[in-house]
Coordinates of C-alpha atoms in Angstrom, one line a residue:
M25 CA 95.9 -127.7 270.3
K26 CA 96.1 -126.4 267.1
G27 CA 94.0 -128.7 264.3
T28 CA 91.3 -128.8 267.0
T29 CA 90.6 -124.6 267.2
K30 CA 90.6 -125.7 263.0
L31 CA 87.7 -128.3 263.1
L32 CA 86.3 -126.1 265.6
V33 CA 85.9 -123.9 263.4
V34 CA 84.6 -125.0 260.7
A35 CA 82.0 -126.4 262.8
L36 CA 80.6 -123.8 263.5
F37 CA 80.7 -122.7 260.1
L38 CA 79.1 -125.1 258.7
S39 CA 76.4 -125.0 261.7
A40 CA 75.9 -120.7 260.9
I41 CA 75.5 -122.5 257.2
I42 CA 72.0 -125.0 258.7
I43 CA 70.8 -122.6 260.4
L44 CA 70.9 -119.6 257.3
A45 CA 69.8 -122.4 255.3
I46 CA 66.7 -123.4 257.9
A47 CA 65.7 -119.2 258.0
V48 CA 65.7 -118.6 254.1
R49 CA 63.8 -122.2 253.5
N50 CA 61.3 -120.9 256.9
F51 CA 61.2 -118.0 255.1
L52 CA 60.1 -118.7 251.4
I53 CA 58.2 -121.2 252.6
T54 CA 55.9 -118.3 255.1
R55 CA 56.2 -115.4 251.4
R56 CA 55.2 -118.7 249.6
R57 CA 52.0 -119.5 251.4
E58 CA 51.3 -115.6 252.1
K59 CA 51.1 -115.0 247.9
E60 CA 49.0 -118.2 248.2
E61 CA 46.6 -116.6 250.5
E62 CA 47.1 -113.4 248.5
R63 CA 46.4 -115.0 245.1
R64 CA 43.3 -117.2 246.9
Q65 CA 41.8 -113.3 248.1
Q66 CA 42.8 -112.5 245.2
R67 CA 40.7 -114.7 243.5
Q68 CA 38.0 -114.5 245.4
L69 CA 37.6 -110.7 244.8
L70 CA 37.6 -111.7 241.4
I71 CA 34.9 -114.2 241.8
E72 CA 33.2 -111.6 244.5
F73 CA 33.4 -109.1 241.9
W74 CA 32.2 -110.6 238.7
H75 CA 29.5 -112.4 241.0
S76 CA 28.2 -108.5 242.3
K77 CA 28.4 -107.8 238.6
A78 CA 26.8 -110.2 237.6
Q79 CA 22.7 -110.2 236.4
E80 CA 24.1 -106.6 234.9
I81 CA 26.6 -107.9 232.6
L82 CA 23.7 -111.2 231.9
T83 CA 20.5 -108.8 231.2
A84 CA 23.0 -106.5 229.6
W85 CA 23.7 -109.6 227.7
Q86 CA 19.9 -110.6 227.0
R87 CA 19.0 -106.9 226.3
F88 CA 21.7 -107.3 223.1
Q89 CA 20.3 -110.8 222.7
S90 CA 16.4 -109.2 221.4
F91 CA 17.8 -107.1 218.7
L92 CA 19.2 -110.2 217.6
R93 CA 15.4 -112.0 217.4
P94 CA 13.6 -111.9 213.7
E95 CA 10.4 -111.5 215.2
N96 CA 11.8 -107.7 216.9
G97 CA 11.9 -107.0 213.3
Y98 CA 15.5 -104.9 212.5
F99 CA 18.7 -103.9 214.2
A100 CA 18.2 -100.7 213.5
N101 CA 21.1 -97.6 214.4
H102 CA 19.1 -96.2 217.3
L103 CA 19.6 -99.5 219.8
L104 CA 23.0 -100.4 219.4
S105 CA 23.7 -96.9 220.4
G106 CA 21.0 -97.0 223.0
W107 CA 22.6 -100.4 224.2
N108 CA 26.6 -98.9 223.5
E109 CA 26.0 -95.2 226.1
K110 CA 23.8 -97.0 229.2
Y111 CA 26.7 -100.3 229.8
A112 CA 29.4 -97.8 228.7
N113 CA 30.7 -98.1 232.2
L114 CA 29.9 -101.0 232.9
M115 CA 32.2 -102.3 230.2
K116 CA 34.7 -99.3 231.7
E117 CA 34.7 -101.7 235.0
T118 CA 35.1 -104.8 234.3
G119 CA 37.4 -104.5 230.6
S120 CA 40.2 -105.2 232.5
Y121 CA 40.0 -108.1 233.9
Q122 CA 40.1 -111.5 233.8
T123 CA 38.0 -114.4 234.3
A124 CA 40.2 -117.6 233.3
G125 CA 40.7 -119.7 236.8
L126 CA 38.5 -118.5 238.4
D127 CA 35.6 -121.4 238.9
L128 CA 32.0 -119.2 237.5
D129 CA 29.5 -120.0 236.6
P130 CA 29.2 -121.0 232.9
D131 CA 26.1 -118.5 231.9
L132 CA 28.2 -116.1 234.2
E133 CA 31.2 -116.8 232.1
E134 CA 29.3 -116.4 229.0
G135 CA 27.3 -113.8 229.4
I136 CA 31.0 -111.5 230.1
A137 CA 32.8 -112.9 226.9
A138 CA 30.1 -112.0 224.6
F139 CA 29.5 -109.3 226.3
R140 CA 32.7 -108.1 225.4
E141 CA 32.0 -109.1 221.3
Y142 CA 29.5 -107.1 221.6
F143 CA 30.7 -104.0 222.7
K144 CA 33.4 -104.8 219.8
D145 CA 32.4 -106.1 217.5
G146 CA 28.7 -104.3 217.9
E147 CA 28.2 -102.4 214.8
D148 CA 29.4 -105.8 212.6
I149 CA 27.7 -107.9 213.6
R150 CA 24.5 -105.9 213.5
K151 CA 25.0 -105.1 210.3
Q152 CA 25.3 -108.8 209.5
F153 CA 21.9 -109.6 211.2
N154 CA 20.1 -106.0 208.8
R155 CA 21.5 -108.1 206.4
D156 CA 19.8 -111.9 206.8
F157 CA 17.7 -110.1 208.9
V158 CA 16.7 -108.7 204.4
A159 CA 17.0 -111.3 202.6
K160 CA 14.7 -113.9 205.3
E161 CA 11.5 -110.6 205.4
I162 CA 10.7 -110.8 201.7
I163 CA 10.9 -114.4 201.1
A164 CA 8.2 -114.1 204.4
F165 CA 6.1 -111.7 202.8
R166 CA 7.1 -112.1 199.8
D167 CA 2.4 -112.5 199.2
L168 CA 2.2 -109.3 200.9
F169 CA 4.8 -107.8 198.1
E170 CA 3.3 -108.9 194.8
N171 CA -0.4 -107.5 195.4
I172 CA 0.4 -103.4 196.7
E173 CA -1.6 -101.6 194.4
G174 CA -2.3 -104.5 192.2
K175 CA 0.8 -104.3 191.2
S176 CA 3.7 -106.7 191.9
L177 CA 7.1 -105.4 194.0
D178 CA 10.6 -105.5 191.9
H179 CA 13.1 -105.7 194.9
Q180 CA 14.9 -102.4 194.7
Q181 CA 10.9 -101.5 196.6
K182 CA 11.2 -105.0 198.6
I183 CA 14.8 -103.7 200.0
A184 CA 13.4 -100.1 200.9
I185 CA 10.8 -101.0 202.6
V186 CA 12.2 -104.0 204.7
T187 CA 14.8 -102.1 205.2
D188 CA 14.3 -100.0 209.4
E189 CA 16.6 -97.9 209.4
D190 CA 15.8 -94.9 212.3
N191 CA 16.4 -92.5 209.3
N192 CA 16.2 -93.8 205.8
L193 CA 16.2 -92.2 202.3
V194 CA 15.0 -93.9 198.9
I195 CA 16.2 -91.7 196.5
A196 CA 14.1 -93.4 192.9
G197 CA 13.4 -91.4 189.4
A198 CA 10.6 -90.6 187.4
G199 CA 7.8 -93.6 187.5
S200 CA 10.1 -96.5 189.7
G201 CA 6.8 -96.0 191.6
K202 CA 7.6 -94.7 195.3
T203 CA 4.3 -93.3 196.0
T204 CA 3.4 -97.3 195.5
T205 CA 6.7 -98.3 198.0
I206 CA 5.3 -95.8 200.5
V207 CA 2.0 -97.6 200.7
G208 CA 4.6 -101.1 200.3
K209 CA 5.7 -100.3 203.6
V210 CA 2.8 -98.8 205.1
K211 CA 0.7 -102.7 204.8
Y212 CA 4.0 -103.8 205.7
L213 CA 4.2 -102.3 209.1
Q214 CA 0.7 -103.2 209.9
T215 CA 1.5 -106.2 208.5
K216 CA 4.9 -106.8 210.8
H217 CA 4.0 -105.1 214.2
H218 CA 0.7 -104.4 213.9
L219 CA 0.6 -100.4 213.3
Q220 CA -2.6 -98.7 213.8
P221 CA -3.4 -95.2 211.4
Q222 CA -2.5 -93.1 214.5
D223 CA 1.1 -94.4 214.8
F224 CA 1.7 -92.7 211.7
L225 CA 2.8 -89.7 210.5
L226 CA 2.3 -89.2 206.2
I227 CA 3.4 -85.7 204.4
S228 CA 3.6 -84.9 201.5
F229 CA 4.6 -81.6 200.3
T230 CA 1.2 -79.9 198.7
N231 CA -2.1 -80.6 199.2
K232 CA -2.9 -82.1 196.5
S233 CA 0.0 -84.9 196.4
A234 CA -0.9 -85.7 200.5
A235 CA -4.8 -86.4 199.0
S236 CA -3.6 -88.2 196.2
L237 CA -1.4 -91.4 199.0
A238 CA -4.1 -91.1 201.6
A239 CA -6.0 -91.6 198.5
R240 CA -3.7 -95.0 197.5
I241 CA -3.1 -95.9 200.8
G242 CA -6.7 -96.7 200.6
E243 CA -7.9 -97.2 204.6
D244 CA -9.9 -95.7 206.8
G245 CA -8.2 -93.7 209.5
F246 CA -5.1 -92.6 207.1
E247 CA -4.8 -88.7 206.4
A248 CA -1.4 -87.5 204.6
L249 CA -0.4 -83.6 205.7
T250 CA 1.4 -80.5 204.1
F251 CA 4.5 -79.8 206.8
H252 CA 1.9 -76.8 206.8
K253 CA -1.2 -78.9 207.6
F254 CA 0.4 -80.6 210.1
G255 CA 2.5 -77.5 212.0
L256 CA -1.2 -75.8 212.1
R257 CA -2.4 -78.2 214.0
V258 CA 0.9 -78.7 216.4
I259 CA -0.2 -74.5 216.7
T260 CA -3.9 -75.2 217.4
E261 CA -3.7 -77.7 219.9
C262 CA -0.8 -75.9 221.9
E263 CA -2.5 -73.5 222.1
G264 CA -6.2 -74.0 221.9
I265 CA -6.4 -71.9 219.4
K266 CA -6.2 -71.4 215.6
P267 CA -3.6 -69.0 215.0
S268 CA -5.0 -66.9 211.4
I269 CA -3.0 -66.7 208.6
F270 CA -1.3 -64.4 206.2
D271 CA -1.7 -64.3 202.9
E272 CA 1.3 -64.9 201.0
G273 CA -1.0 -63.8 197.8
Q274 CA -0.4 -60.1 199.3
F275 CA 3.4 -60.5 200.2
Q276 CA 5.6 -59.0 197.2
L277 CA 2.5 -55.6 197.2
L278 CA 3.4 -55.3 201.1
L279 CA 6.4 -55.8 200.1
E280 CA 6.1 -52.9 197.1
R281 CA 4.6 -50.4 199.6
H282 CA 7.0 -50.6 202.8
F283 CA 10.1 -50.5 200.0
A284 CA 8.5 -46.7 198.7
K285 CA 8.2 -45.7 202.2
L286 CA 11.7 -47.1 203.3
T287 CA 12.9 -44.3 200.3
E288 CA 12.0 -41.7 201.6
D289 CA 14.0 -41.6 204.3
K290 CA 18.3 -40.2 203.8
H291 CA 19.6 -42.7 205.3
Y292 CA 18.2 -46.4 203.6
L293 CA 18.6 -44.1 200.4
N294 CA 22.8 -43.8 201.0
I295 CA 22.5 -47.6 201.7
L296 CA 20.2 -48.3 198.4
T297 CA 21.9 -46.0 195.7
D298 CA 25.3 -47.8 197.1
Y299 CA 24.1 -51.2 196.4
F300 CA 22.8 -50.7 193.1
L301 CA 25.9 -48.3 192.0
N302 CA 28.5 -50.3 194.0
Y303 CA 27.6 -54.0 194.7
L304 CA 24.2 -54.8 192.4
K305 CA 26.5 -57.4 190.5
P306 CA 29.6 -59.3 190.8
P307 CA 32.4 -57.4 188.5
K308 CA 34.4 -59.6 186.8
T309 CA 37.4 -58.7 184.4
Q310 CA 38.7 -58.9 180.8
F311 CA 41.2 -60.6 182.0
D312 CA 39.0 -63.4 183.4
F313 CA 38.1 -64.4 180.7
G314 CA 40.0 -66.2 178.1
E315 CA 37.4 -65.8 174.7
Q316 CA 36.2 -62.4 173.8
G317 CA 32.5 -64.6 173.0
A318 CA 32.4 -65.1 176.4
Y319 CA 32.8 -61.9 177.9
I320 CA 30.5 -60.1 175.8
Q321 CA 27.7 -63.0 176.8
Y322 CA 28.9 -62.3 180.1
L323 CA 27.7 -58.4 179.9
K324 CA 25.0 -59.2 178.2
D325 CA 23.4 -61.4 180.9
Q326 CA 24.6 -59.2 183.5
N327 CA 23.4 -56.2 182.2
F328 CA 26.2 -53.9 182.0
R329 CA 25.2 -50.3 180.7
S330 CA 25.4 -47.1 182.8
Y331 CA 22.4 -45.0 183.8
K332 CA 22.4 -42.9 180.9
P333 CA 19.5 -42.5 178.9
V334 CA 20.7 -42.5 175.4
Q335 CA 18.0 -42.1 172.3
I336 CA 18.5 -45.1 169.7
N337 CA 16.9 -45.1 166.3
L338 CA 15.4 -48.9 166.2
K339 CA 13.2 -49.7 163.1
G340 CA 13.2 -45.1 162.5
K341 CA 11.4 -45.8 165.7
I342 CA 13.8 -43.1 168.5
T343 CA 13.3 -44.5 171.7
I344 CA 15.0 -44.6 175.0
Q345 CA 18.0 -47.1 176.3
R346 CA 19.3 -47.2 178.6
E347 CA 23.2 -46.3 177.6
V348 CA 25.5 -49.7 175.5
V349 CA 29.3 -49.6 177.4
K350 CA 31.7 -52.6 176.1
S351 CA 33.3 -53.2 179.7
V352 CA 32.6 -53.5 183.5
E353 CA 35.1 -50.6 184.2
E354 CA 33.9 -48.6 181.5
C355 CA 30.3 -49.1 183.1
R356 CA 31.1 -47.9 186.4
L357 CA 33.3 -44.6 185.1
A358 CA 30.2 -44.2 182.7
N359 CA 28.5 -43.7 186.1
F360 CA 31.0 -42.5 188.2
L361 CA 30.6 -39.5 185.8
L362 CA 26.7 -39.1 185.7
F363 CA 26.1 -39.6 189.7
N364 CA 28.6 -36.7 190.4
G365 CA 27.8 -34.7 187.7
V366 CA 29.7 -34.5 184.7
N367 CA 28.9 -34.2 181.2
Y368 CA 30.4 -36.7 178.6
E369 CA 29.4 -38.7 175.7
Y370 CA 30.5 -42.4 175.4
E371 CA 32.4 -42.8 172.6
A372 CA 31.8 -39.4 169.9
K373 CA 34.0 -38.7 167.6
Y374 CA 37.0 -36.8 168.1
E375 CA 37.2 -32.9 166.9
F376 CA 39.9 -33.9 164.5
D377 CA 39.5 -35.8 161.3
T378 CA 41.5 -39.1 162.0
A379 CA 40.0 -41.6 159.6
T380 CA 42.5 -42.6 156.4
A381 CA 41.6 -45.6 154.5
A382 CA 42.7 -48.2 157.4
Y383 CA 41.6 -47.4 159.9
Q384 CA 38.2 -45.5 161.6
Q385 CA 37.6 -42.4 163.2
Y386 CA 39.2 -42.2 166.4
K387 CA 36.5 -42.4 169.1
P388 CA 37.6 -42.1 172.6
D389 CA 36.4 -43.4 175.4
F390 CA 35.3 -41.1 176.8
T391 CA 34.7 -36.9 175.7
I392 CA 33.8 -34.9 179.0
Y393 CA 32.2 -31.2 178.5
A394 CA 33.9 -28.7 180.6
N395 CA 34.6 -25.2 180.7
G396 CA 33.7 -24.8 177.2
S397 CA 36.4 -27.4 176.4
R398 CA 36.8 -31.3 176.4
I399 CA 38.4 -33.8 177.6
Y400 CA 39.2 -36.7 176.5
L401 CA 39.5 -39.9 178.7
E402 CA 40.6 -43.6 177.9
H403 CA 41.1 -46.5 179.9
F404 CA 42.8 -48.9 179.0
A405 CA 43.0 -52.4 180.1
L406 CA 46.3 -52.9 181.9
S407 CA 47.7 -54.8 184.2
A408 CA 50.0 -53.4 186.9
T409 CA 52.0 -55.8 185.8
G410 CA 51.6 -54.5 181.8
D411 CA 49.6 -57.7 180.9
V412 CA 46.5 -57.1 178.7
P413 CA 43.4 -59.4 178.8
P414 CA 44.5 -63.1 177.1
F415 CA 41.2 -62.7 174.0
F416 CA 42.9 -59.4 172.9
A417 CA 45.6 -61.8 171.2
K418 CA 43.5 -62.5 167.3
E419 CA 43.8 -65.8 164.9
G420 CA 47.0 -66.1 164.1
E421 CA 48.3 -64.0 167.3
T422 CA 50.4 -64.3 169.9
Y423 CA 49.3 -63.6 173.1
Q424 CA 52.8 -61.3 172.6
M425 CA 51.7 -60.0 169.1
A426 CA 49.5 -58.6 170.9
K427 CA 50.0 -56.9 174.4
T428 CA 52.7 -54.9 171.4
R429 CA 49.8 -53.6 169.5
Y430 CA 48.1 -52.5 172.2
N431 CA 50.8 -50.5 173.8
E432 CA 51.3 -49.4 169.7
K433 CA 47.0 -48.2 170.3
I434 CA 48.0 -46.2 173.2
K435 CA 51.7 -44.8 172.4
W436 CA 49.3 -43.2 169.3
A437 CA 46.6 -41.8 171.3
R438 CA 49.3 -40.3 173.9
E439 CA 51.0 -38.6 170.3
L440 CA 47.4 -37.1 168.8
H441 CA 46.2 -35.7 171.8
Q442 CA 50.3 -34.5 172.0
A443 CA 50.2 -33.3 168.2
N444 CA 46.4 -31.7 168.5
K445 CA 47.0 -30.2 171.7
T446 CA 43.9 -32.3 172.7
I447 CA 43.8 -32.6 176.1
L448 CA 43.4 -36.6 177.2
I449 CA 43.3 -38.0 180.6
E450 CA 44.0 -41.8 181.6
T451 CA 42.8 -44.4 183.9
F452 CA 43.7 -48.5 183.9
S453 CA 42.0 -51.8 184.7
H454 CA 44.8 -52.6 187.8
Q455 CA 43.2 -49.5 189.4
F456 CA 40.2 -51.2 190.2
N457 CA 41.0 -54.2 191.4
D458 CA 43.1 -52.1 193.7
G459 CA 41.6 -49.3 194.5
T460 CA 42.5 -46.2 193.5
V461 CA 40.5 -44.8 190.6
F462 CA 37.7 -42.3 191.4
D463 CA 40.3 -42.0 193.7
N464 CA 43.0 -40.3 190.1
L465 CA 39.8 -40.0 187.7
Q466 CA 39.0 -37.4 190.1
K467 CA 42.8 -35.4 190.5
Q468 CA 43.7 -35.5 186.6
L469 CA 39.9 -33.8 186.4
A470 CA 40.4 -30.7 189.5
S471 CA 43.9 -30.5 187.5
Y472 CA 42.1 -29.4 184.5
G473 CA 39.8 -27.2 186.6
V474 CA 36.4 -30.1 186.3
V475 CA 34.2 -30.2 190.2
L476 CA 32.4 -32.9 190.5
A477 CA 29.3 -32.2 191.8
P478 CA 27.9 -35.5 193.6
L479 CA 24.0 -35.4 193.5
T480 CA 22.6 -36.5 196.1
A481 CA 21.3 -39.2 197.1
E482 CA 17.2 -38.8 195.7
Q483 CA 18.5 -36.8 192.7
T484 CA 20.3 -40.8 192.1
W485 CA 17.3 -42.7 193.2
Q486 CA 15.4 -40.2 190.7
K487 CA 17.5 -41.7 187.4
I488 CA 18.0 -45.4 189.1
Q489 CA 14.4 -45.3 188.5
T490 CA 13.7 -44.0 185.5
A491 CA 17.1 -45.7 184.3
A492 CA 17.0 -49.0 185.4
K493 CA 12.7 -50.1 186.8
D494 CA 13.9 -53.7 186.5
E495 CA 17.0 -53.6 187.6
I496 CA 14.0 -52.4 191.0
D497 CA 12.0 -55.1 190.8
A498 CA 13.9 -57.3 190.7
I499 CA 15.1 -56.4 193.1
L500 CA 12.0 -56.4 195.3
S501 CA 11.6 -60.0 193.9
L502 CA 15.1 -60.8 195.2
C503 CA 14.3 -59.2 198.8
G504 CA 10.9 -61.7 198.6
T505 CA 12.5 -64.2 198.0
F506 CA 15.2 -63.8 200.8
I507 CA 12.7 -63.4 203.0
T508 CA 11.2 -66.6 202.5
L509 CA 14.0 -68.7 202.7
M510 CA 15.2 -67.1 205.4
K511 CA 12.3 -67.6 207.3
S512 CA 12.3 -70.9 206.2
N513 CA 15.6 -71.6 207.2
N514 CA 14.7 -70.6 210.4
Y515 CA 18.4 -68.1 210.2
S516 CA 18.3 -64.5 211.7
F517 CA 20.3 -61.7 210.8
P518 CA 23.0 -62.1 212.9
D519 CA 23.4 -66.0 212.1
L520 CA 23.9 -64.9 208.6
E521 CA 26.4 -61.7 209.1
S522 CA 28.5 -64.7 211.4
R523 CA 28.3 -66.4 208.1
N524 CA 28.9 -64.5 205.8
E525 CA 32.4 -63.2 208.0
G526 CA 33.7 -66.6 206.7
I527 CA 33.6 -65.5 203.4
A528 CA 37.0 -65.5 202.4
D529 CA 36.6 -62.9 199.4
P530 CA 36.4 -59.4 200.6
F531 CA 34.1 -57.8 197.8
M532 CA 32.0 -60.6 198.0
R533 CA 32.0 -60.3 201.1
K534 CA 30.7 -56.1 201.3
R535 CA 28.9 -56.9 199.1
N536 CA 26.4 -59.5 200.6
S537 CA 27.1 -57.0 203.4
A538 CA 25.4 -54.2 201.1
F539 CA 23.1 -56.0 200.6
L540 CA 21.6 -57.6 203.7
S541 CA 21.7 -54.2 205.0
V542 CA 18.7 -53.1 202.3
V543 CA 17.2 -56.6 203.2
R544 CA 17.2 -56.1 206.7
P545 CA 14.4 -52.8 207.3
L546 CA 11.7 -54.7 204.4
F547 CA 12.4 -57.9 206.8
E548 CA 11.9 -55.8 210.6
K549 CA 8.9 -54.5 208.1
Y550 CA 7.6 -57.3 207.0
A551 CA 7.6 -58.9 210.6
A552 CA 6.3 -56.4 211.9
E553 CA 3.1 -56.3 209.8
L554 CA 2.2 -59.1 210.9
E555 CA 3.0 -58.6 214.4
A556 CA 0.0 -56.2 213.7
R557 CA -2.4 -57.5 212.4
K558 CA -1.6 -60.9 215.3
E559 CA -0.5 -62.7 211.4
I560 CA 1.7 -65.7 211.1
D561 CA 2.7 -66.8 207.9
F562 CA 3.9 -70.6 206.1
S563 CA 7.3 -70.3 207.5
D564 CA 6.7 -68.5 211.1
M565 CA 3.5 -71.2 211.2
I566 CA 6.3 -74.3 210.8
N567 CA 9.0 -72.5 213.5
K568 CA 6.9 -72.1 215.7
A569 CA 6.2 -75.6 215.2
A570 CA 8.7 -76.5 216.0
L571 CA 9.3 -74.6 219.0
L572 CA 6.4 -76.3 220.6
V573 CA 7.8 -80.1 220.0
N574 CA 11.1 -78.6 220.9
S575 CA 9.7 -77.7 224.6
Q576 CA 7.2 -80.5 225.1
A577 CA 4.5 -78.6 224.3
Y578 CA 3.3 -80.6 222.1
M579 CA 4.1 -84.8 223.0
K580 CA 2.6 -87.2 220.4
K581 CA 5.2 -89.8 219.6
Y582 CA 4.3 -91.3 216.6
R583 CA 5.6 -94.2 215.5
Y584 CA 6.7 -93.9 212.2
I585 CA 7.3 -90.5 210.2
I586 CA 6.6 -90.8 206.6
V587 CA 7.6 -88.2 204.4
D588 CA 6.8 -88.3 200.1
E589 CA 9.0 -85.5 197.8
F590 CA 11.3 -85.6 200.3
Q591 CA 13.6 -83.4 197.6
D592 CA 11.7 -79.9 198.7
I593 CA 12.7 -80.4 202.1
S594 CA 14.0 -77.6 203.2
I595 CA 16.5 -76.7 207.2
G596 CA 13.2 -75.3 209.1
R597 CA 11.4 -78.5 207.4
Y598 CA 14.0 -80.9 208.9
K599 CA 14.4 -79.0 212.0
L600 CA 10.7 -79.7 212.8
L601 CA 11.0 -83.0 211.2
Q602 CA 14.3 -83.1 213.9
A603 CA 11.7 -82.9 216.8
I604 CA 9.3 -84.6 216.5
K605 CA 12.9 -87.2 216.9
S606 CA 14.3 -86.1 219.8
V607 CA 10.7 -86.7 221.2
D608 CA 11.1 -90.4 220.9
P609 CA 14.5 -91.5 219.4
S610 CA 12.5 -95.1 218.0
T611 CA 10.4 -92.4 215.5
R612 CA 11.5 -94.8 213.0
L613 CA 12.1 -92.1 209.5
F614 CA 11.4 -92.7 206.4
C615 CA 11.0 -90.2 203.7
V616 CA 11.5 -90.9 199.4
G617 CA 11.5 -88.2 197.1
D618 CA 14.4 -87.6 193.7
D619 CA 16.3 -84.9 193.6
W620 CA 16.1 -84.2 189.3
Q621 CA 12.0 -83.4 190.0
S622 CA 12.3 -80.8 191.6
I623 CA 10.6 -77.4 191.8
Y624 CA 11.3 -76.2 195.0
R625 CA 14.7 -76.9 194.3
F626 CA 14.7 -73.0 195.8
T627 CA 14.6 -73.7 199.1

C-alpha cells in the first residue's frame, strides 16, 4: 500500500510538470507569435511612414542634385542654407528611423541615404563641387577670357570672375586689373546666364569712376551709378518727387553760423569751456614715456600750451603767442590760475640771487603775485609711491640715482625758501591721478589770503578765442566731420552714448561724453535747418533709400550688384546694399577694391 502511494505521488508530480511544460510552450509560442505580429505591424508602419515621406524626400534629393549640375552654375551658399532650412523638419522627423530590411523601392532607399548624406556633409559637397566647377569653367570660357578689353586675363582674374558666391570680395593692388575683372565678370555672366543690362546694378564711388566703368563695358543699356545717384533714384521712384539736395559747400559755413549763435547761450558756453579746459586733448603724464624726446614731441604734437598770451621776441620782432610750458600738468596748472583770476608768471627768476659757477639762477615753476607779496608754486613729478618718470635718468645714470637726485633738488628748494623766508606751496603728479590737485592748490592759496575769482564762461571763452582760434577752428572742422560720419553710418546719439558706456577708461568715457555734449546741439541745429529748407544731404539720401528698400516700397530686383572701389564703403552704404539683397537673397554681390587706395578712409 505504501509503495502504491509513492508511485501515485510521482505520477502526479510528473503529470504536473508535463502540464506546466505544455503551458510554458504554449505561452512562448503565443508570445513569439505576438512579437512577430508586433514586428510585422511595426515594419508595416515604417514602410507606410517612408511611403508617406517618399515624395518629399525624393523632391529634396532631386532639388539638391540640381545644385550639382554644372549647367546651373556655381553652388552658392544661399542655395544650401535655404535647402537646409526648408527640409530641417523633414530631417528631424526621419532622422531616427531605419530603412534596413524593409524592402523599400530602390529609388526611395537611395533617396533617403542621399538626403541624409546631404544634411550631414552638404557644405563639404558644395565646396568640392565649386572647386571642380571653377576649374572646368575657366577652360570652358577660355576664348572669352583671352579677349577682355583686348587683354588676356591672368589666372587669378579668371578665378575671381567664375567664382559666383552670394557675396564676393576681390582685393587687388593698384594696376592689377580690377576694373578689367569687373568688365570680364559682366561679359561672363551675359554669356553664361544670358543676363540683360537691367539685371545688373553697377556702382562706383565718384561720377568720374562710374562713367569710366560704364564706358569700359561699352554696351548700350549699361549704366554705372554712384551710391548717391542710386539713392536719389530710389527716393524719386518711390515718392514721385525728386528731393532737393543740400549744397555741401555751405555745410561748414552753416556750422560756423550756428556755433557762433550757440556761444551766446550761457548753458552751452559752460559745456564748451569745460570741454576746452578739461577734455580737448587726451592727457598723458611723464610717467607714460620712456624717453624725454618722445614726451617733448607729444607736447608739440598736441600743442600743450596754456591759454595765457605772452610776448615773444622772434628775430627782433615782438609777437603774441600762447605760453609754452614743460609738461601737461604744468599746462593745466597754468590754465587753472589764469581762469581763476590769479596773477602769475611762469618760470620767472627767484627774487634772491642763487646763480653759481655750477648752477643757473633758480626759476620756480610759478610765481604768484597776490596781496603785495609773492607765492612760489613748485610742481613735482612724483607718484604716490615717490617714483619719478623713467626718462629722468640721464645717460650713465641709474633710475635710483635719478630718483635720489630729483629728491635732493626738492629738498634744496624747500630749504632755500625756508632760509629766505619766502612762501613755497607744492603740487604733485599723483594729485592729478587721484583728482585732488586743484582742491589742494586752492586750500594752499587760501591759507595765504589768495581768494580765487573764477572768470565767467563768457570771459573764459573770450580768452580762449583770443589765444587759440586755431583750436576752435579745428574743433569746428572735427564737429563737421563727426556729423557727416555719424549720419553716413546711420548712428543716433543714443547709439553713441550706449557705445561710450562700454569704454573701460573712465577719463576717455568722460571725454567722449563731453564732446557729444558739444556736437549734439550743432547736429540738431543742422538737422532743423535741413528740415526748414525741405532738403536732404548725401547721408540722408543713402539712409532714406535703405529705409525705402527695407520697407519694400522699392521692389526692383537685381541679379547682380557690382561695386567698384569698395575700399571706400561706409556703414550707411553697406546697409543700403544689405537692404537690396534682403529683397531677394539670390542677388549676388561682387565687390572689388584695394584698402591701400582708400582716399575716403575717414568714412
